[in-house]
CSV table of C-alpha atoms in Angstrom, one decimal:
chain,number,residue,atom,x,y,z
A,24,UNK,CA,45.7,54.1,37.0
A,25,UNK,CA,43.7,56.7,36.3
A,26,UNK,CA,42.8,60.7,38.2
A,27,UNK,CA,39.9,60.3,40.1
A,28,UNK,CA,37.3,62.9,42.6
A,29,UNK,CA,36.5,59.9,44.4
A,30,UNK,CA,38.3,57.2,44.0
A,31,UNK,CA,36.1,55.2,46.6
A,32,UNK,CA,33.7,55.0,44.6
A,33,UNK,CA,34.7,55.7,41.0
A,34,UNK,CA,36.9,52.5,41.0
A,35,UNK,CA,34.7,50.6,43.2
A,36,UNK,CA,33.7,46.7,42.3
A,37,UNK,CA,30.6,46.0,39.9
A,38,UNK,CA,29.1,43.9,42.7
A,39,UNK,CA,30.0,47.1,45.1
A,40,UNK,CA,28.2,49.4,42.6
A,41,UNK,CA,25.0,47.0,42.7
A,42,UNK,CA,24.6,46.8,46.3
A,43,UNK,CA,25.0,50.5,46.2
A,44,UNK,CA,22.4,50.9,43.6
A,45,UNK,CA,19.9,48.5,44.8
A,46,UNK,CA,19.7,50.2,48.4
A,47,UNK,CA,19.2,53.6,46.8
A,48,UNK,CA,16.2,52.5,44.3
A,49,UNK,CA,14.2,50.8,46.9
A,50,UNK,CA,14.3,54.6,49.2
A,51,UNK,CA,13.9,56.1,46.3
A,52,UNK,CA,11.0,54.3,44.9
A,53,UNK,CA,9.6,54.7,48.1
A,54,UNK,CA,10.2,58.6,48.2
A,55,UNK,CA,8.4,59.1,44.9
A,56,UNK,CA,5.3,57.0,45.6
A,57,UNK,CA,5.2,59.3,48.6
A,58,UNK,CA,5.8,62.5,47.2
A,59,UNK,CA,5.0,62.5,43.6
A,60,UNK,CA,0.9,62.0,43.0
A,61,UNK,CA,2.0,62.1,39.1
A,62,UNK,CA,4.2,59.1,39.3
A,63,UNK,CA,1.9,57.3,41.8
A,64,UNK,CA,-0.7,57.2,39.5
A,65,UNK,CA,1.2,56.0,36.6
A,66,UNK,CA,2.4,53.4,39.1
A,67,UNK,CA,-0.8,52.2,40.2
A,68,UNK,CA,-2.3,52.2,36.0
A,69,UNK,CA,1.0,49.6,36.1
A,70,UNK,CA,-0.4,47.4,39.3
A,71,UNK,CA,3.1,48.2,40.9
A,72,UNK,CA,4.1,48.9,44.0
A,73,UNK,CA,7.1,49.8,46.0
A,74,UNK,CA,6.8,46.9,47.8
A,75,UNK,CA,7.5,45.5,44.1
A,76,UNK,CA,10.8,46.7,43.9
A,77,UNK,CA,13.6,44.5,45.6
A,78,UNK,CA,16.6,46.5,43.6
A,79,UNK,CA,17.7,47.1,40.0
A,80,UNK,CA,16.6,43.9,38.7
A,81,UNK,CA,12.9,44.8,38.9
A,82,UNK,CA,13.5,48.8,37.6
A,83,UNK,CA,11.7,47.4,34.8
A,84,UNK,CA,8.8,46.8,36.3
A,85,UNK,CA,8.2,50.7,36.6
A,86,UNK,CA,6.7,52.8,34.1
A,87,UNK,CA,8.1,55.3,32.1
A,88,UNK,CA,8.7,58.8,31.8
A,89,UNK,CA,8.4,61.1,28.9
A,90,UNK,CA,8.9,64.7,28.0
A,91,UNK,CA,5.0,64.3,27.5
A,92,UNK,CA,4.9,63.9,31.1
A,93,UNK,CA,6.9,66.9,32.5
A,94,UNK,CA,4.8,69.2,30.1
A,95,UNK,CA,1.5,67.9,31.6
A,96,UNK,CA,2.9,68.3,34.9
A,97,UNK,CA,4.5,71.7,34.2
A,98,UNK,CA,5.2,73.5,36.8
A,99,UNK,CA,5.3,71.2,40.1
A,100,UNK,CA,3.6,67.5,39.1
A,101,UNK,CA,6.7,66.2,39.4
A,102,UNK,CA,8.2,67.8,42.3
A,103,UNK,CA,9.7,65.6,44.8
A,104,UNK,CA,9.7,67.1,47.9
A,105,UNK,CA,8.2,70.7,49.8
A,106,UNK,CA,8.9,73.5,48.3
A,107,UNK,CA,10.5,74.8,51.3
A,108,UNK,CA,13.2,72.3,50.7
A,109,UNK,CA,14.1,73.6,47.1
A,110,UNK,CA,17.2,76.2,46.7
A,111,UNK,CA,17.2,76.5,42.9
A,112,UNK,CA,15.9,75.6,39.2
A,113,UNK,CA,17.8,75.2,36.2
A,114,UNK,CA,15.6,75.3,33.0
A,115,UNK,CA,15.6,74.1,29.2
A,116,UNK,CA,13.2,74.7,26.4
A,117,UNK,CA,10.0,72.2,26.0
A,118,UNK,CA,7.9,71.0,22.5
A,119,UNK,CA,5.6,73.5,23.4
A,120,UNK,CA,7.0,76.5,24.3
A,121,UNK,CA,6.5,75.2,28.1
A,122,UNK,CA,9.7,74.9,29.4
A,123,UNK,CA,11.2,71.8,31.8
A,124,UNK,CA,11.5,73.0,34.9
A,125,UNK,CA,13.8,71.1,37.6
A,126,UNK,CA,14.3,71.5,41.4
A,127,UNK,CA,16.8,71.2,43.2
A,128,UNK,CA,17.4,70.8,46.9
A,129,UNK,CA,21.1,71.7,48.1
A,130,UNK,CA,22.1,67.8,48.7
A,131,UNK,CA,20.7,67.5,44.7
A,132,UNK,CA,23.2,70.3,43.6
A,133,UNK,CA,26.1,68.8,46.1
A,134,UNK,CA,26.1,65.8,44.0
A,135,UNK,CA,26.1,67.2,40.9
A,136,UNK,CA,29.1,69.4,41.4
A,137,UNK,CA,30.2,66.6,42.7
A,138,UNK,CA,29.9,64.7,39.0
A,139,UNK,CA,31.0,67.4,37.3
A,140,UNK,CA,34.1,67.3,39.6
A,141,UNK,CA,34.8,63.8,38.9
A,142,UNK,CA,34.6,65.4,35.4
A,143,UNK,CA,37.3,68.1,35.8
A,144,UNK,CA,39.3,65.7,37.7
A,145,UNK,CA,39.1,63.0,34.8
A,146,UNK,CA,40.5,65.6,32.5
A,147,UNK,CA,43.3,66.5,34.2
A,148,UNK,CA,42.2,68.8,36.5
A,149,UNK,CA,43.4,69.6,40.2
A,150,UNK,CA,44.0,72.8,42.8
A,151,UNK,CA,46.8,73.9,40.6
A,152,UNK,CA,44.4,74.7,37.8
A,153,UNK,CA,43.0,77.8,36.2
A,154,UNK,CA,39.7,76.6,34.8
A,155,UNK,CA,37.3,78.6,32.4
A,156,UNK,CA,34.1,78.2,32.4
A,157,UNK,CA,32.5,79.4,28.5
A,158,UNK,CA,28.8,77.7,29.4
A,159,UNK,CA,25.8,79.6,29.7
A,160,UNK,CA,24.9,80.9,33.0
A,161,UNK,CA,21.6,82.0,34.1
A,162,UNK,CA,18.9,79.3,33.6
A,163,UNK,CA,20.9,76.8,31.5
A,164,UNK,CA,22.7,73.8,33.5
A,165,UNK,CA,26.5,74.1,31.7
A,166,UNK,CA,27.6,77.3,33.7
A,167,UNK,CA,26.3,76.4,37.1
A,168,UNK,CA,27.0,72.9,36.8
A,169,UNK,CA,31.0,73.0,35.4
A,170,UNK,CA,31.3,75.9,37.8
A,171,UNK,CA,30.0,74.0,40.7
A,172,UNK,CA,32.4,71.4,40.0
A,173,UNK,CA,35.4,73.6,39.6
A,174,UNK,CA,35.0,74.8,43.0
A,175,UNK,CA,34.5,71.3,44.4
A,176,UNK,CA,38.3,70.4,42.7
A,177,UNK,CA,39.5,73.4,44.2
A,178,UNK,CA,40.6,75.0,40.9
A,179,UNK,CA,40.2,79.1,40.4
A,180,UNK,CA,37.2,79.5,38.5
A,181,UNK,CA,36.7,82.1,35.8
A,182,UNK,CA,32.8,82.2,35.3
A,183,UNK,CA,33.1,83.5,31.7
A,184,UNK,CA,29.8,82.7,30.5
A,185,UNK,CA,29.2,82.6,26.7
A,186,UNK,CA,29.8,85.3,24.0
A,187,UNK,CA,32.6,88.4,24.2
A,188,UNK,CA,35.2,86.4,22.8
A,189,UNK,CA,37.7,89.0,23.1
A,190,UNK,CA,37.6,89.4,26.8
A,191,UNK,CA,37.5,85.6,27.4
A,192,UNK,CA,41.0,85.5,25.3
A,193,UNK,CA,42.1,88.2,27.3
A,194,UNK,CA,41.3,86.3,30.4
A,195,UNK,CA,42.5,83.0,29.3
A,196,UNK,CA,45.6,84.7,28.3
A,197,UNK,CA,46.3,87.1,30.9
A,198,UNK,CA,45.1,84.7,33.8
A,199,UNK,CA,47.1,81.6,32.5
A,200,UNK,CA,43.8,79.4,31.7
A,201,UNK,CA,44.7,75.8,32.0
A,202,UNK,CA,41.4,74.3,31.3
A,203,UNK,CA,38.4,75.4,29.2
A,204,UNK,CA,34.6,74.0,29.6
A,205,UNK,CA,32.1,75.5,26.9
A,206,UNK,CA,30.5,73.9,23.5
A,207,UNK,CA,32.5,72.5,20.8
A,208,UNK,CA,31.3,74.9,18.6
A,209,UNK,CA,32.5,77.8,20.6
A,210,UNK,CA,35.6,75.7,21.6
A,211,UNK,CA,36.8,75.7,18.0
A,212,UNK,CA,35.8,79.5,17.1
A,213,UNK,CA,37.9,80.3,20.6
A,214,UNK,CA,40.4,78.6,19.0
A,215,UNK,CA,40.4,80.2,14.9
A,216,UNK,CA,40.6,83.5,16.5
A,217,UNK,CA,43.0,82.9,18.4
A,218,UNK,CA,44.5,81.8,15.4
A,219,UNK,CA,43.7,84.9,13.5
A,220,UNK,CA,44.8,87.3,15.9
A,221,UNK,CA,48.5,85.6,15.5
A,222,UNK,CA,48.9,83.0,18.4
A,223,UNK,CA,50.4,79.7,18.1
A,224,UNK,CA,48.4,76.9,20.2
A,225,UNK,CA,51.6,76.7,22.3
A,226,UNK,CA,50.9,80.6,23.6
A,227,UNK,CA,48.7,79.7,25.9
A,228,UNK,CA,48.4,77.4,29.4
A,229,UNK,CA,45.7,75.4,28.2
A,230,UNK,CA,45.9,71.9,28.6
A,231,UNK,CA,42.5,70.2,28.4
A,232,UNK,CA,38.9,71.4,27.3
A,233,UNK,CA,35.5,69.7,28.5
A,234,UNK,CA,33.4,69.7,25.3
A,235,UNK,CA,29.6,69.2,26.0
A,236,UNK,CA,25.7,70.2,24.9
A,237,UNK,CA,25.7,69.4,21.2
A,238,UNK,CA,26.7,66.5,18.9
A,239,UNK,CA,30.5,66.8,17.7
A,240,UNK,CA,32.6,64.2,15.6
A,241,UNK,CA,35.9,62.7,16.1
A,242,UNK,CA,37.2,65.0,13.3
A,243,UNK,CA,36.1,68.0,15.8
A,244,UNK,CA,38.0,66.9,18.4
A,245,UNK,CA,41.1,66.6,16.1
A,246,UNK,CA,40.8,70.1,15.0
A,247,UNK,CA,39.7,71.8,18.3
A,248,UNK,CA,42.8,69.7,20.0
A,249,UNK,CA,44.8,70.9,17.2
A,250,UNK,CA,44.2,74.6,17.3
A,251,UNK,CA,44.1,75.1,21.2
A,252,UNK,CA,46.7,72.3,22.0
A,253,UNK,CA,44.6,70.6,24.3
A,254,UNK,CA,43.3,67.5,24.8
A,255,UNK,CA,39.3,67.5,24.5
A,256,UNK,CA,36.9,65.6,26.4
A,257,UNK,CA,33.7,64.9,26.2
A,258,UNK,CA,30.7,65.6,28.9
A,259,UNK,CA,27.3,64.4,29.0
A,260,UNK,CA,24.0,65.4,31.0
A,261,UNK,CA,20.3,66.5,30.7
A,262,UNK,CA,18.4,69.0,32.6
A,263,UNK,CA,16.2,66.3,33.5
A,264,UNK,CA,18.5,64.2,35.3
A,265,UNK,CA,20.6,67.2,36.6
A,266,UNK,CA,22.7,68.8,33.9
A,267,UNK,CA,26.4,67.8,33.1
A,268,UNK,CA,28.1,65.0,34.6
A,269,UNK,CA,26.1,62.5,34.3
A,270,UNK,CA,28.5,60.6,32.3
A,271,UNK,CA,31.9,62.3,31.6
A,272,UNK,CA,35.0,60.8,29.1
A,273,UNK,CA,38.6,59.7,30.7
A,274,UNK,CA,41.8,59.4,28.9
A,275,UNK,CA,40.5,56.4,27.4
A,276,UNK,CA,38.4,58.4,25.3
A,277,UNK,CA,36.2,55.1,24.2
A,278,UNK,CA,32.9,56.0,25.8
A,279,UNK,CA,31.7,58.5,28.6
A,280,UNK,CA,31.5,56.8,32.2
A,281,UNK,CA,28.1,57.3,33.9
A,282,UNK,CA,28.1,58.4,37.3
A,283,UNK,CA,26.1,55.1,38.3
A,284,UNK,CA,26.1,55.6,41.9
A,285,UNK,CA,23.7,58.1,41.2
A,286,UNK,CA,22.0,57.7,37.7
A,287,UNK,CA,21.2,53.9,36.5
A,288,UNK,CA,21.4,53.8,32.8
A,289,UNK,CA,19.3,51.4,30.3
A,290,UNK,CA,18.8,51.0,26.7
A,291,UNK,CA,15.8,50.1,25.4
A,292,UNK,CA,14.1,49.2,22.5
A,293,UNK,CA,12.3,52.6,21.4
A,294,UNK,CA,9.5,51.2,19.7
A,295,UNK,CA,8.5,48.3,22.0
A,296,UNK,CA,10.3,49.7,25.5
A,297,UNK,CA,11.9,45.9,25.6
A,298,UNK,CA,15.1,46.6,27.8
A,299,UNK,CA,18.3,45.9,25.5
A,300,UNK,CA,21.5,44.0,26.4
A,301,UNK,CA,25.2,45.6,27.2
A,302,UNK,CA,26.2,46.3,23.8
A,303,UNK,CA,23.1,47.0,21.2
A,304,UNK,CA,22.2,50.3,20.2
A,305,UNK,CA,18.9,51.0,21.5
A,306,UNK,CA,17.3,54.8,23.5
A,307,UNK,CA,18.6,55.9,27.0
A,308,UNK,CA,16.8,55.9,29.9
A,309,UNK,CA,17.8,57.0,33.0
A,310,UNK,CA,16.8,56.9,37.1
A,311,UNK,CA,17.8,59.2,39.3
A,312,UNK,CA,19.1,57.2,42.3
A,313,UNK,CA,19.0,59.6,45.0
A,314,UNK,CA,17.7,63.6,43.7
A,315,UNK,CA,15.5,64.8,46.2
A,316,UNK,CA,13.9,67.8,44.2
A,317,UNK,CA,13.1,66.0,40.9
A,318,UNK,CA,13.7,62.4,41.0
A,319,UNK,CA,12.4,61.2,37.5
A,320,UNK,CA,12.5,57.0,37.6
A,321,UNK,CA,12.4,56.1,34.0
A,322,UNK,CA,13.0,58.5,32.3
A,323,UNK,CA,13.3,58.7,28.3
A,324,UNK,CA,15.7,60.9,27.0
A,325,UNK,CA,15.5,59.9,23.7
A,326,UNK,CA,19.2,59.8,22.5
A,327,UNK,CA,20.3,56.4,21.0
A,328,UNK,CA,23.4,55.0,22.2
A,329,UNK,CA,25.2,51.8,23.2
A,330,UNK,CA,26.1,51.0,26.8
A,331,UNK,CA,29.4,49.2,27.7
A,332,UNK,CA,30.9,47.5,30.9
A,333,UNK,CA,34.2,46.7,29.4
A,334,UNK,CA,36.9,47.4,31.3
A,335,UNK,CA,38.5,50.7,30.7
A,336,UNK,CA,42.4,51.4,31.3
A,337,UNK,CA,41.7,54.3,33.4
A,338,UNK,CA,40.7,51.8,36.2
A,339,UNK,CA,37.2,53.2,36.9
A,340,UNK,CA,34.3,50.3,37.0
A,341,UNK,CA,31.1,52.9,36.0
A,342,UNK,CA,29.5,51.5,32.4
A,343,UNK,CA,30.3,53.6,30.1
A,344,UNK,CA,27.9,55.0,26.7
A,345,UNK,CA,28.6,55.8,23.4
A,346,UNK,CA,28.5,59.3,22.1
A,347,UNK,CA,24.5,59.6,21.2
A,348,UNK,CA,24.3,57.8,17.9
A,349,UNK,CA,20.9,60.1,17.2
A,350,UNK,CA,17.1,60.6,18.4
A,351,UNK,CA,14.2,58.5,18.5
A,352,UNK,CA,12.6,61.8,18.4
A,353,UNK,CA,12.5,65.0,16.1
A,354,UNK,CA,14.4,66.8,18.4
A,355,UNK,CA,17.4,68.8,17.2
A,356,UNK,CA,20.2,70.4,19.0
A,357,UNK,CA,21.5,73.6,17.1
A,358,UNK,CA,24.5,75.3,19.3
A,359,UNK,CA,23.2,73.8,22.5
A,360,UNK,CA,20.2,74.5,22.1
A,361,UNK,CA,16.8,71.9,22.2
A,362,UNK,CA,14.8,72.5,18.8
A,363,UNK,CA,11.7,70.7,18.1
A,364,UNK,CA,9.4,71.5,14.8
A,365,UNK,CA,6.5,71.8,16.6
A,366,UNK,CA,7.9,74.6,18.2
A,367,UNK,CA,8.6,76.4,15.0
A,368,UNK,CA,4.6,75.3,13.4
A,369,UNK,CA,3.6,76.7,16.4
A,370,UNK,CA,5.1,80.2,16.0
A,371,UNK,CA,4.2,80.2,12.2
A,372,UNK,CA,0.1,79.3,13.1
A,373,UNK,CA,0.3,81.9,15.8
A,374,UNK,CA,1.5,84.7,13.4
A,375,UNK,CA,-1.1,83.6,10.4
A,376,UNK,CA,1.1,81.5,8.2
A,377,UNK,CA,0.7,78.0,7.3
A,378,UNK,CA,2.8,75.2,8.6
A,379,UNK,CA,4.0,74.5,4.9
A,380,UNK,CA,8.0,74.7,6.5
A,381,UNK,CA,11.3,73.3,5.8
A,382,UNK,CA,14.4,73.5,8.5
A,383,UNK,CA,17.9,73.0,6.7
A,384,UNK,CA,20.9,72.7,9.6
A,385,UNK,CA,24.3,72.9,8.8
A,386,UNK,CA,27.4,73.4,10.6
A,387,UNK,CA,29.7,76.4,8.5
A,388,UNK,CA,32.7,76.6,10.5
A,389,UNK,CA,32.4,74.7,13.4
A,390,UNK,CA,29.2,76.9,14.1
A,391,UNK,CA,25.8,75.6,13.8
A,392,UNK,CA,23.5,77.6,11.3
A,393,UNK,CA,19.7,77.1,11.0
A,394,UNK,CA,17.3,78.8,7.9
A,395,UNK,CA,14.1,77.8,7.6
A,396,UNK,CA,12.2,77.9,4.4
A,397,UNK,CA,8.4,79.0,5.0
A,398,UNK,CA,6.1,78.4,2.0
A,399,UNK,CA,3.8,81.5,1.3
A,400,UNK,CA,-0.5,80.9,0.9
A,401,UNK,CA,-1.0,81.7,-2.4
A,402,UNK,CA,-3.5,84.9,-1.1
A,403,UNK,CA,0.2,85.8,1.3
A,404,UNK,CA,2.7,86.1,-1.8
A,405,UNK,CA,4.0,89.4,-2.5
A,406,UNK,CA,6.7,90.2,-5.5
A,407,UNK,CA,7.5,93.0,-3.3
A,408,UNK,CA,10.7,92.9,-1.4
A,409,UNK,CA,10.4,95.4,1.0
A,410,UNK,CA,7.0,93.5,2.1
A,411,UNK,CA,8.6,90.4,2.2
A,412,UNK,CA,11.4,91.4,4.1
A,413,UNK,CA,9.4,92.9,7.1
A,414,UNK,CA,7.9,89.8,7.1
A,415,UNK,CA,10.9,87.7,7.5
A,416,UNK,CA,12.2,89.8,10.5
A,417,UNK,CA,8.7,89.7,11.9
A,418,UNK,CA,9.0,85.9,12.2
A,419,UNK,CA,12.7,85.7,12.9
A,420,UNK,CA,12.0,87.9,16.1
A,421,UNK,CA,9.2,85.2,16.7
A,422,UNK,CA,11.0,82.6,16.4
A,423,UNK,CA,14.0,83.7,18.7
A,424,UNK,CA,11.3,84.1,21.5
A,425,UNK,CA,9.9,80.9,21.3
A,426,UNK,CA,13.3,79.0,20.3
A,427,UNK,CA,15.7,80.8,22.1
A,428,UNK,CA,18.4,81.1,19.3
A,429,UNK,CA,17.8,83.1,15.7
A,430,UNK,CA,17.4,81.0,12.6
A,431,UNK,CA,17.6,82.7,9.2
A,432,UNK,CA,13.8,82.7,8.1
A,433,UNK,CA,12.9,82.8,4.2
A,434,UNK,CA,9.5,83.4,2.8
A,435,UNK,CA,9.6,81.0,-0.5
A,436,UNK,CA,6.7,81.3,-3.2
A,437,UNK,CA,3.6,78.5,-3.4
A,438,UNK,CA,4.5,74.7,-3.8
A,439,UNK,CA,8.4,75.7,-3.9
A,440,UNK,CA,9.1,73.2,-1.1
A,441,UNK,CA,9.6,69.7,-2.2
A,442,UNK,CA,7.2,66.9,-0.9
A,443,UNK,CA,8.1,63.5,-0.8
A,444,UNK,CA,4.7,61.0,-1.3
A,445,UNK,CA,3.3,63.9,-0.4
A,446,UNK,CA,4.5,64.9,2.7
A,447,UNK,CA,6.9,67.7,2.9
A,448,UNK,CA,10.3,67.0,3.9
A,449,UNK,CA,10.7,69.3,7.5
A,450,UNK,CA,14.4,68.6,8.5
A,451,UNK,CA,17.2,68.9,5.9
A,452,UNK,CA,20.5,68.0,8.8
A,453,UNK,CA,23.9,68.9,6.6
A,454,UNK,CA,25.7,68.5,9.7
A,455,UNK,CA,28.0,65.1,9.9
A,456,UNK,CA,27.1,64.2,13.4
A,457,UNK,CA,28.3,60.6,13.2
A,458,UNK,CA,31.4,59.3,12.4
């Protein structure tokens, strides 16, 4: 048997879980034809009602909901409740510039500390543990969320934040660390400078890490495990929903179990919206069960993945999903971060270039790099270095406002970037993301 937060109702029966889940979507239903005008009226373009909706088996019946929608409802559209009731946001970039903005009343972030504690708990963790916390803070959901969570476990919290790698070793070292929560990316460069400065991976107290926010391989796991001495699991969440800890791995390590007491998971078929069976790869789409602040039925989150109710050694019963096999969108996720190119066309119309552009990812040891190729109008192109150079800072500055992280930007001559029938190529992705 496995560790479990709540064992109640981590391990409870599949027929249990439905009963469970087909109370909470008829209230909730109910709450958000009440409360959210937005979803109302995408309701009634659908001729549903919430007398329509008997439990899970009609979910179907509802209409979706996209990124598209939470940028034409920016700020409060969606908004599920007074603003009175709300105690905080968390925040993630948007196509547009405009970010997504969720709200969240204190029951909404009880329960998700209390998924990222079933989490923690899943990976080891109890009272008795030193836990790290390398996530963002501030507006981004990893800090507040693993933090949250660490509490709820009972475990002393370091709340490291990213960045200042030599005071989170000296932490980790000094204050016997025994679990780690951050990126991958920043789990293995944690982990070669350690290395550098002359530790062995049996220096430290760390036993687990929870690896989450970007795409990572099987091969990334080997090597972070290898150079902290850990074993590394895996986390998964969206703003949207509520951050991490939506679905979370176990020492299985064959999928992440969703927290589906409170977020009921579906794969459809992205093109036609046809809900898929257990077991075909097909886009995610998630319902909040119970959120009070932003409870998004529906909702697309564009990752691909494969959804699986067989039964898992650990002894928990929640379905559990695939590592994201990809997008059905062109959305990219560079060290955490959400980066669509209409985001970057945008920045290069607003400054006077033309959206003649070319992104090339890559990942150079274990951390994500970005450049983006620009293509010059012939009337723009300058042999003169100096000229040119001011002009790429210009736009990297640009593009770190908009994006949120700094890409390497590089002003290329006329017709230098290759089109394919045509159409220019925008997304060159060296990274191997999928094993």
């Amino acid at each position: 048997m496995g560790r479990y937060y709540q064992p109640e109702i981590e391990t409870a029966s599949r027929e249990k879980l439905t009963e469970i889940q087909n109370e909470k979507i008829v209230k909730q239903v109910k709450h958000v034809w009440d409360n959210v005008p937005y979803y109302r009226n995408l309701m009634e373009q659908k001729g549903v009602t919430p007398d329509d909706i008997k439990g899970i088996a009609d979910l179907h019946k509802l209409p979706f909901l996209t990124k598209a929608d939470l940028r034409d409802a920016y700020p409060y559209g969606l908004l599920g409740t007074d603003l009175k009731n709300c105690v905080r946001i968390q925040s993630t970039s948007g196509t547009t510039g405009k970010r997504v903005v969720a709200f969240y009343t204190q029951k909404d972030i009880d329960l998700w500390e209390e998924c990222c504690a079933r989490a923690i708990v899943a990976a080891g963790g109890t009272e008795e543990d030193v836990c790290q916390v390398c996530y963002g803070y501030g507006l981004f959901t990893g800090g507040p969320g693993l933090n949250g969570g660490s509490h709820k476990v009972g475990c002393l919290t370091l709340p490291m934040s990213s960045g200042n790698t030599e005071r989170q070793i000296q932490f980790m070292m000094d204050l016997g660390s025994t679990i780690i929560c951050c990126t991958p990316s920043y789990a293995a460069y944690i982990g070669e400078t350690l290395r550098d400065m002359g530790y062995k991976p049996e220096d430290n107290k760390l036993k687990a890490g929870i690896f989450g926010a970007e795409p990572w391989t099987e091969e990334m796991r080997h090597e972070i495990e290898k150079l902290l001495g850990i074993k590394a699991y895996d986390i998964y969440g969206l703003t949207e929903t509520t951050g991490p800890g939506v679905s979370f791995e176990c020492e299985e390590q064959t999928g992440m179990h969703i927290n589906e007491d409170h977020f009921y998971p579906e794969i459809i078929n992205p093109e036609t919206g046809e809900v898929l069976p257990d077991g075909e790869l097909g886009e995610l789409v998630f319902t909040s069960l119970d959120k009070e602040g932003f409870p998004l039925l529906r909702y697309r989150t564009r990752d691909l993945c494969v959804l699986s109710k067989k039964k898992c050694s650990c002894g928990r019963t929640h379905v559990k999903m695939s590592k994201p096999k990809g997008r059905s969108d062109d959305m990219l996720i560079i060290r955490g971060v959400n980066v669509f190119p209409s985001q970057i066309e945008a920045v290069l119309l607003n400054e006077g270039y033309s959206p003649n552009y070319q992104i090339i990812v890559d990942r150079v040891n274990n951390s994500d790099t970005m450049d983006i190729n620009v293509e010059l109008a012939p009337e723009l192109f300058s042999d003169i270095v100096s000229e040119n150079v001011k002009r790429e800072k210009s736009l990297e500055s640009a593009m770190r406002t908009m994006l949120g992280i700094g890409p390497k930007v590089h002003l290329v001559a006329p017709n230098t970037i290759v089109r394919s029938e045509g159409k220019a190529v925008r997304v060159i992705d060296k990274r191997k993301l999928i094993d």
